[in-house]
């Protein structure tokens, strides 16, 4: 008897193999996203998935059996903005890497959050430029030796969740690939949320981050995620020293704010009345 994976129905026929290296966290992220869609029972036809360039950009493209835009490096949010404004009924989800979204794409990221456009952004944060050979990213931890920081990274990394929060996102959460079930629940919330939702997933790149930096193989990296994670609810009780090296996980923001497409629709309605 042929055993069929319950999520296989969401994969484009003929695209069951993956471009990711063995042990990469991207597969876990793909599974969590598809499981969330499955549990919500939303049709793939209702979605447009958008990614930029990088290993994480291959999570939806070409594998998800839906409309998928594989765009240019740093520009997935710009393309997604056009898609959403063109047809606000669509559910637009961006899945891409940390470099793509917050290095070259950083301005698109903060302004989409500021506008509170109804987009769901899932960032696979492996702390490095994976696809191009392990260069430093704005998420690389201090002191880390990468291809482009052979004597250690001197630049402080961004806290992506705090960045999204400060820019105006209405839903912000961080998980690691160890938290696959919680990630699924979080993606479900983000999809249903009206406005700019951001989920950061700390994800292992065993090939570049793991091997070059001594973080180890995929299993060792994921064990590290489990050991180092601390729930945001427990953070207040801990001192700064105790939080050193920890990964704060959980929901940072879950609130309401006027959403851009709805505000545009209201404005058009007002203008129609005025012209009568
Ligand atoms: C305009 C432009 N600049 C640089 C590149 C080269 N480039 C492709 S992917 C990438 C970084 C990928 O890192 P990230 O977005 O973190 O994705 P990952 O591979 O780590 O998943 C870079 C610098 C490019 N394709 N286009
Ligand atoms: S290079 Fe790293 S991020 Fe890219 S597919 Fe391989 S393990 Fe994943
Ligand atoms: Mg990366």
mmCIF file of N, CA and C in Angstrom, residues 65-154:
data_model
loop_
_atom_site.group_PDB
_atom_site.id
_atom_site.type_symbol
_atom_site.label_atom_id
_atom_site.label_comp_id
_atom_site.label_asym_id
_atom_site.label_seq_id
_atom_site.Cartn_x
_atom_site.Cartn_y
_atom_site.Cartn_z
ATOM 1 N N UNK A 65 1.522 24.119 -4.173
ATOM 2 C CA UNK A 65 0.629 24.052 -5.339
ATOM 3 C C UNK A 65 -0.390 25.197 -5.278
ATOM 4 N N UNK A 66 0.131 26.385 -5.539
ATOM 5 C CA UNK A 66 -0.674 27.612 -5.473
ATOM 6 C C UNK A 66 0.003 28.631 -6.383
ATOM 7 N N UNK A 67 -0.547 29.837 -6.432
ATOM 8 C CA UNK A 67 0.168 30.893 -7.152
ATOM 9 C C UNK A 67 1.362 31.321 -6.308
ATOM 10 N N UNK A 68 2.545 31.240 -6.891
ATOM 11 C CA UNK A 68 3.774 31.539 -6.156
ATOM 12 C C UNK A 68 4.607 32.520 -6.980
ATOM 13 N N UNK A 69 5.033 33.587 -6.330
ATOM 14 C CA UNK A 69 5.931 34.539 -7.003
ATOM 15 C C UNK A 69 7.316 34.395 -6.396
ATOM 16 N N UNK A 70 8.284 33.987 -7.190
ATOM 17 C CA UNK A 70 9.680 33.899 -6.734
ATOM 18 C C UNK A 70 10.348 35.144 -7.311
ATOM 19 N N UNK A 71 10.539 36.155 -6.477
ATOM 20 C CA UNK A 71 10.886 37.484 -7.002
ATOM 21 C C UNK A 71 12.395 37.753 -6.907
ATOM 22 N N UNK A 72 12.767 39.020 -6.901
ATOM 23 C CA UNK A 72 14.188 39.383 -6.829
ATOM 24 C C UNK A 72 14.617 39.530 -5.369
ATOM 25 N N UNK A 73 15.925 39.518 -5.149
ATOM 26 C CA UNK A 73 16.460 39.551 -3.783
ATOM 27 C C UNK A 73 16.059 40.862 -3.083
ATOM 28 N N UNK A 74 15.438 40.723 -1.925
ATOM 29 C CA UNK A 74 15.068 41.890 -1.130
ATOM 30 C C UNK A 74 13.724 42.504 -1.460
ATOM 31 N N UNK A 75 13.059 41.972 -2.490
ATOM 32 C CA UNK A 75 11.849 42.637 -2.950
ATOM 33 C C UNK A 75 10.544 41.868 -2.750
ATOM 34 N N UNK A 76 10.511 40.770 -1.991
ATOM 35 C CA UNK A 76 9.231 40.055 -1.904
ATOM 36 C C UNK A 76 8.107 40.890 -1.319
ATOM 37 N N UNK A 77 8.424 41.749 -0.351
ATOM 38 C CA UNK A 77 7.349 42.547 0.265
ATOM 39 C C UNK A 77 6.835 43.586 -0.730
ATOM 40 N N UNK A 78 7.720 44.103 -1.581
ATOM 41 C CA UNK A 78 7.275 45.070 -2.595
ATOM 42 C C UNK A 78 6.319 44.391 -3.585
ATOM 43 N N UNK A 79 6.683 43.188 -4.046
ATOM 44 C CA UNK A 79 5.787 42.454 -4.958
ATOM 45 C C UNK A 79 4.467 42.109 -4.245
ATOM 46 N N UNK A 80 4.588 41.657 -3.014
ATOM 47 C CA UNK A 80 3.395 41.254 -2.253
ATOM 48 C C UNK A 80 2.466 42.441 -2.035
ATOM 49 N N UNK A 81 3.042 43.616 -1.838
ATOM 50 C CA UNK A 81 2.242 44.839 -1.664
ATOM 51 C C UNK A 81 1.390 45.075 -2.907
ATOM 52 N N UNK A 82 2.008 44.917 -4.073
ATOM 53 C CA UNK A 82 1.267 45.092 -5.330
ATOM 54 C C UNK A 82 0.145 44.080 -5.472
ATOM 55 N N UNK A 83 0.446 42.826 -5.118
ATOM 56 C CA UNK A 83 -0.566 41.758 -5.225
ATOM 57 C C UNK A 83 -1.751 42.074 -4.308
ATOM 58 N N UNK A 84 -1.441 42.439 -3.071
ATOM 59 C CA UNK A 84 -2.503 42.672 -2.078
ATOM 60 C C UNK A 84 -3.356 43.889 -2.452
ATOM 61 N N UNK A 85 -2.702 44.971 -2.890
ATOM 62 C CA UNK A 85 -3.471 46.158 -3.265
ATOM 63 C C UNK A 85 -4.297 45.904 -4.521
ATOM 64 N N UNK A 86 -3.765 45.052 -5.409
ATOM 65 C CA UNK A 86 -4.491 44.725 -6.634
ATOM 66 C C UNK A 86 -5.715 43.877 -6.380
ATOM 67 N N UNK A 87 -5.619 42.967 -5.416
ATOM 68 C CA UNK A 87 -6.756 42.116 -5.078
ATOM 69 C C UNK A 87 -6.763 41.836 -3.570
ATOM 70 N N UNK A 88 -7.367 42.750 -2.795
ATOM 71 C CA UNK A 88 -7.331 42.617 -1.332
ATOM 72 C C UNK A 88 -7.977 41.336 -0.804
ATOM 73 N N UNK A 89 -8.745 40.640 -1.659
ATOM 74 C CA UNK A 89 -9.392 39.406 -1.168
ATOM 75 C C UNK A 89 -8.378 38.269 -1.009
ATOM 76 N N UNK A 90 -7.266 38.368 -1.682
ATOM 77 C CA UNK A 90 -6.272 37.283 -1.621
ATOM 78 C C UNK A 90 -5.556 37.272 -0.271
ATOM 79 N N UNK A 91 -5.166 36.070 0.156
ATOM 80 C CA UNK A 91 -4.312 35.951 1.339
ATOM 81 C C UNK A 91 -2.879 35.923 0.824
ATOM 82 N N UNK A 92 -2.102 36.899 1.213
ATOM 83 C CA UNK A 92 -0.749 37.006 0.667
ATOM 84 C C UNK A 92 0.264 36.679 1.766
ATOM 85 N N UNK A 93 1.044 35.644 1.508
ATOM 86 C CA UNK A 93 2.034 35.213 2.500
ATOM 87 C C UNK A 93 3.434 35.266 1.908
ATOM 88 N N UNK A 94 4.317 35.931 2.634
ATOM 89 C CA UNK A 94 5.719 36.010 2.213
ATOM 90 C C UNK A 94 6.511 35.036 3.081
ATOM 91 N N UNK A 95 7.284 34.179 2.437
ATOM 92 C CA UNK A 95 8.171 33.287 3.193
ATOM 93 C C UNK A 95 9.561 33.492 2.613
ATOM 94 N N UNK A 96 10.475 34.004 3.430
ATOM 95 C CA UNK A 96 11.806 34.272 2.877
ATOM 96 C C UNK A 96 12.853 34.339 3.989
ATOM 97 N N UNK A 97 14.085 34.628 3.596
ATOM 98 C CA UNK A 97 15.191 34.580 4.553
ATOM 99 C C UNK A 97 15.425 35.901 5.266
ATOM 100 N N UNK A 98 16.286 35.823 6.281
ATOM 101 C CA UNK A 98 16.617 37.009 7.078
ATOM 102 C C UNK A 98 17.352 38.060 6.243
ATOM 103 N N UNK A 99 18.256 37.619 5.378
ATOM 104 C CA UNK A 99 18.966 38.574 4.531
ATOM 105 C C UNK A 99 18.002 39.241 3.567
ATOM 106 N N UNK A 100 17.181 38.428 2.954
ATOM 107 C CA UNK A 100 16.215 38.909 1.969
ATOM 108 C C UNK A 100 15.261 39.945 2.575
ATOM 109 N N UNK A 101 14.766 39.652 3.776
ATOM 110 C CA UNK A 101 13.712 40.480 4.363
ATOM 111 C C UNK A 101 14.225 41.676 5.140
ATOM 112 N N UNK A 102 15.384 41.528 5.794
ATOM 113 C CA UNK A 102 15.788 42.644 6.667
ATOM 114 C C UNK A 102 17.172 43.211 6.384
ATOM 115 N N UNK A 103 17.897 42.655 5.407
ATOM 116 C CA UNK A 103 19.132 43.321 4.970
ATOM 117 C C UNK A 103 18.741 44.174 3.767
ATOM 118 N N UNK A 104 18.841 43.603 2.570
ATOM 119 C CA UNK A 104 18.491 44.356 1.360
ATOM 120 C C UNK A 104 17.012 44.757 1.354
ATOM 121 N N UNK A 105 16.166 43.962 1.985
ATOM 122 C CA UNK A 105 14.724 44.254 1.970
ATOM 123 C C UNK A 105 14.231 44.988 3.202
ATOM 124 N N UNK A 106 15.159 45.504 4.008
ATOM 125 C CA UNK A 106 14.783 46.088 5.303
ATOM 126 C C UNK A 106 13.780 47.237 5.216
ATOM 127 N N UNK A 107 13.959 48.106 4.216
ATOM 128 C CA UNK A 107 13.045 49.246 4.121
ATOM 129 C C UNK A 107 11.629 48.815 3.753
ATOM 130 N N UNK A 108 11.520 47.848 2.838
ATOM 131 C CA UNK A 108 10.186 47.353 2.478
ATOM 132 C C UNK A 108 9.509 46.754 3.708
ATOM 133 N N UNK A 109 10.318 46.067 4.501
ATOM 134 C CA UNK A 109 9.805 45.410 5.699
ATOM 135 C C UNK A 109 9.213 46.430 6.684
ATOM 136 N N UNK A 110 9.995 47.441 7.021
ATOM 137 C CA UNK A 110 9.491 48.376 8.051
ATOM 138 C C UNK A 110 8.318 49.209 7.531
ATOM 139 N N UNK A 111 8.335 49.527 6.251
ATOM 140 C CA UNK A 111 7.237 50.375 5.746
ATOM 141 C C UNK A 111 5.946 49.582 5.545
ATOM 142 N N UNK A 112 6.048 48.306 5.201
ATOM 143 C CA UNK A 112 4.825 47.486 5.112
ATOM 144 C C UNK A 112 4.217 47.339 6.510
ATOM 145 N N UNK A 113 5.077 47.201 7.512
ATOM 146 C CA UNK A 113 4.583 47.115 8.897
ATOM 147 C C UNK A 113 3.950 48.451 9.302
ATOM 148 N N UNK A 114 4.612 49.539 8.968
ATOM 149 C CA UNK A 114 4.083 50.879 9.299
ATOM 150 C C UNK A 114 2.723 51.109 8.655
ATOM 151 N N UNK A 115 2.566 50.639 7.413
ATOM 152 C CA UNK A 115 1.288 50.842 6.698
ATOM 153 C C UNK A 115 0.207 49.900 7.207
ATOM 154 N N UNK A 116 0.605 48.909 7.947
ATOM 155 C CA UNK A 116 -0.293 47.841 8.404
ATOM 156 C C UNK A 116 -1.075 47.239 7.236
ATOM 157 N N UNK A 117 -0.337 46.844 6.218
ATOM 158 C CA UNK A 117 -0.935 46.142 5.095
ATOM 159 C C UNK A 117 -1.142 44.682 5.505
ATOM 160 N N UNK A 118 -2.252 44.106 5.065
ATOM 161 C CA UNK A 118 -2.622 42.749 5.497
ATOM 162 C C UNK A 118 -1.749 41.690 4.804
ATOM 163 N N UNK A 119 -0.543 41.511 5.326
ATOM 164 C CA UNK A 119 0.383 40.504 4.791
ATOM 165 C C UNK A 119 0.820 39.608 5.940
ATOM 166 N N UNK A 120 1.092 38.346 5.616
ATOM 167 C CA UNK A 120 1.677 37.430 6.599
ATOM 168 C C UNK A 120 3.121 37.185 6.188
ATOM 169 N N UNK A 121 4.043 37.541 7.060
ATOM 170 C CA UNK A 121 5.465 37.383 6.725
ATOM 171 C C UNK A 121 6.092 36.331 7.642
ATOM 172 N N UNK A 122 6.646 35.292 7.040
ATOM 173 C CA UNK A 122 7.358 34.255 7.801
ATOM 174 C C UNK A 122 8.828 34.351 7.416
ATOM 175 N N UNK A 123 9.665 34.660 8.404
ATOM 176 C CA UNK A 123 11.095 34.827 8.117
ATOM 177 C C UNK A 123 11.875 33.630 8.656
ATOM 178 N N UNK A 124 12.529 32.903 7.749
ATOM 179 C CA UNK A 124 13.415 31.814 8.168
ATOM 180 C C UNK A 124 14.753 32.448 8.531
ATOM 181 N N UNK A 125 14.966 32.618 9.839
ATOM 182 C CA UNK A 125 16.181 33.314 10.285
ATOM 183 C C UNK A 125 17.256 32.292 10.668
ATOM 184 N N UNK A 126 18.177 32.062 9.738
ATOM 185 C CA UNK A 126 19.298 31.157 10.031
ATOM 186 C C UNK A 126 20.552 31.925 10.428
ATOM 187 N N UNK A 127 20.419 33.242 10.587
ATOM 188 C CA UNK A 127 21.527 34.051 11.097
ATOM 189 C C UNK A 127 22.676 34.235 10.123
ATOM 190 N N UNK A 128 22.394 33.986 8.844
ATOM 191 C CA UNK A 128 23.499 33.988 7.873
ATOM 192 C C UNK A 128 22.923 34.068 6.459
ATOM 193 N N UNK A 129 23.761 34.385 5.485
ATOM 194 C CA UNK A 129 23.351 34.231 4.085
ATOM 195 C C UNK A 129 23.685 32.786 3.697
ATOM 196 N N UNK A 130 22.670 31.947 3.675
ATOM 197 C CA UNK A 130 22.924 30.528 3.403
ATOM 198 C C UNK A 130 23.280 30.253 1.950
ATOM 199 N N UNK A 131 22.425 30.723 1.063
ATOM 200 C CA UNK A 131 22.543 30.307 -0.329
ATOM 201 C C UNK A 131 23.843 30.754 -0.992
ATOM 202 N N UNK A 132 24.373 31.897 -0.530
ATOM 203 C CA UNK A 132 25.556 32.441 -1.208
ATOM 204 C C UNK A 132 26.863 32.053 -0.523
ATOM 205 N N UNK A 133 26.803 31.211 0.496
ATOM 206 C CA UNK A 133 28.046 30.674 1.044
ATOM 207 C C UNK A 133 28.424 31.108 2.440
ATOM 208 N N UNK A 134 27.445 31.566 3.228
ATOM 209 C CA UNK A 134 27.718 31.802 4.646
ATOM 210 C C UNK A 134 28.306 33.165 4.980
ATOM 211 N N UNK A 135 27.821 34.212 4.295
ATOM 212 C CA UNK A 135 28.279 35.566 4.636
ATOM 213 C C UNK A 135 27.504 36.098 5.848
ATOM 214 N N UNK A 136 28.071 37.161 6.439
ATOM 215 C CA UNK A 136 27.431 37.769 7.606
ATOM 216 C C UNK A 136 26.095 38.398 7.195
ATOM 217 N N UNK A 137 25.118 38.331 8.095
ATOM 218 C CA UNK A 137 23.793 38.931 7.864
ATOM 219 C C UNK A 137 23.508 39.894 9.015
ATOM 220 N N UNK A 138 22.461 40.718 8.908
ATOM 221 C CA UNK A 138 22.154 41.619 10.033
ATOM 222 C C UNK A 138 21.571 40.882 11.236
ATOM 223 N N UNK A 139 21.502 39.577 11.144
ATOM 224 C CA UNK A 139 20.997 38.736 12.238
ATOM 225 C C UNK A 139 22.105 37.864 12.825
ATOM 226 N N UNK A 140 23.306 37.961 12.281
ATOM 227 C CA UNK A 140 24.425 37.119 12.743
ATOM 228 C C UNK A 140 24.842 37.534 14.158
ATOM 229 N N UNK A 141 24.955 36.576 15.080
ATOM 230 C CA UNK A 141 25.353 36.941 16.447
ATOM 231 C C UNK A 141 26.731 37.606 16.506
ATOM 232 N N UNK A 142 26.902 38.456 17.515
ATOM 233 C CA UNK A 142 28.193 39.155 17.709
ATOM 234 C C UNK A 142 29.327 38.151 17.855
ATOM 235 N N UNK A 143 30.433 38.467 17.233
ATOM 236 C CA UNK A 143 31.640 37.653 17.421
ATOM 237 C C UNK A 143 31.742 36.454 16.493
ATOM 238 N N UNK A 144 30.666 36.161 15.763
ATOM 239 C CA UNK A 144 30.675 34.942 14.951
ATOM 240 C C UNK A 144 31.601 35.061 13.742
ATOM 241 N N UNK A 145 32.363 34.004 13.514
ATOM 242 C CA UNK A 145 33.241 33.990 12.333
ATOM 243 C C UNK A 145 32.450 33.448 11.152
ATOM 244 N N UNK A 146 32.302 34.296 10.138
ATOM 245 C CA UNK A 146 31.612 33.874 8.911
ATOM 246 C C UNK A 146 32.576 34.084 7.745
ATOM 247 N N UNK A 147 32.124 33.773 6.540
ATOM 248 C CA UNK A 147 32.977 33.962 5.363
ATOM 249 C C UNK A 147 33.476 35.399 5.266
ATOM 250 N N UNK A 148 32.582 36.351 5.585
ATOM 251 C CA UNK A 148 32.953 37.766 5.428
ATOM 252 C C UNK A 148 33.353 38.425 6.747
ATOM 253 N N UNK A 149 33.316 37.673 7.835
ATOM 254 C CA UNK A 149 33.830 38.192 9.117
ATOM 255 C C UNK A 149 34.790 37.149 9.687
ATOM 256 N N UNK A 150 35.923 36.932 9.026
ATOM 257 C CA UNK A 150 36.826 35.850 9.443
ATOM 258 C C UNK A 150 37.417 36.064 10.839
ATOM 259 N N UNK A 151 37.390 37.331 11.346
ATOM 260 C CA UNK A 151 37.921 37.595 12.693
ATOM 261 C C UNK A 151 36.799 37.845 13.695
ATOM 262 N N UNK A 152 35.572 37.513 13.286
ATOM 263 C CA UNK A 152 34.432 37.684 14.193
ATOM 264 C C UNK A 152 33.566 38.873 13.807
ATOM 265 N N UNK A 153 32.252 38.711 13.944
ATOM 266 C CA UNK A 153 31.300 39.771 13.580
ATOM 267 C C UNK A 153 31.310 40.886 14.637
ATOM 268 N N UNK A 154 31.555 42.106 14.201
ATOM 269 C CA UNK A 154 31.626 43.243 15.130
ATOM 270 C C UNK A 154 30.304 44.000 15.222
#
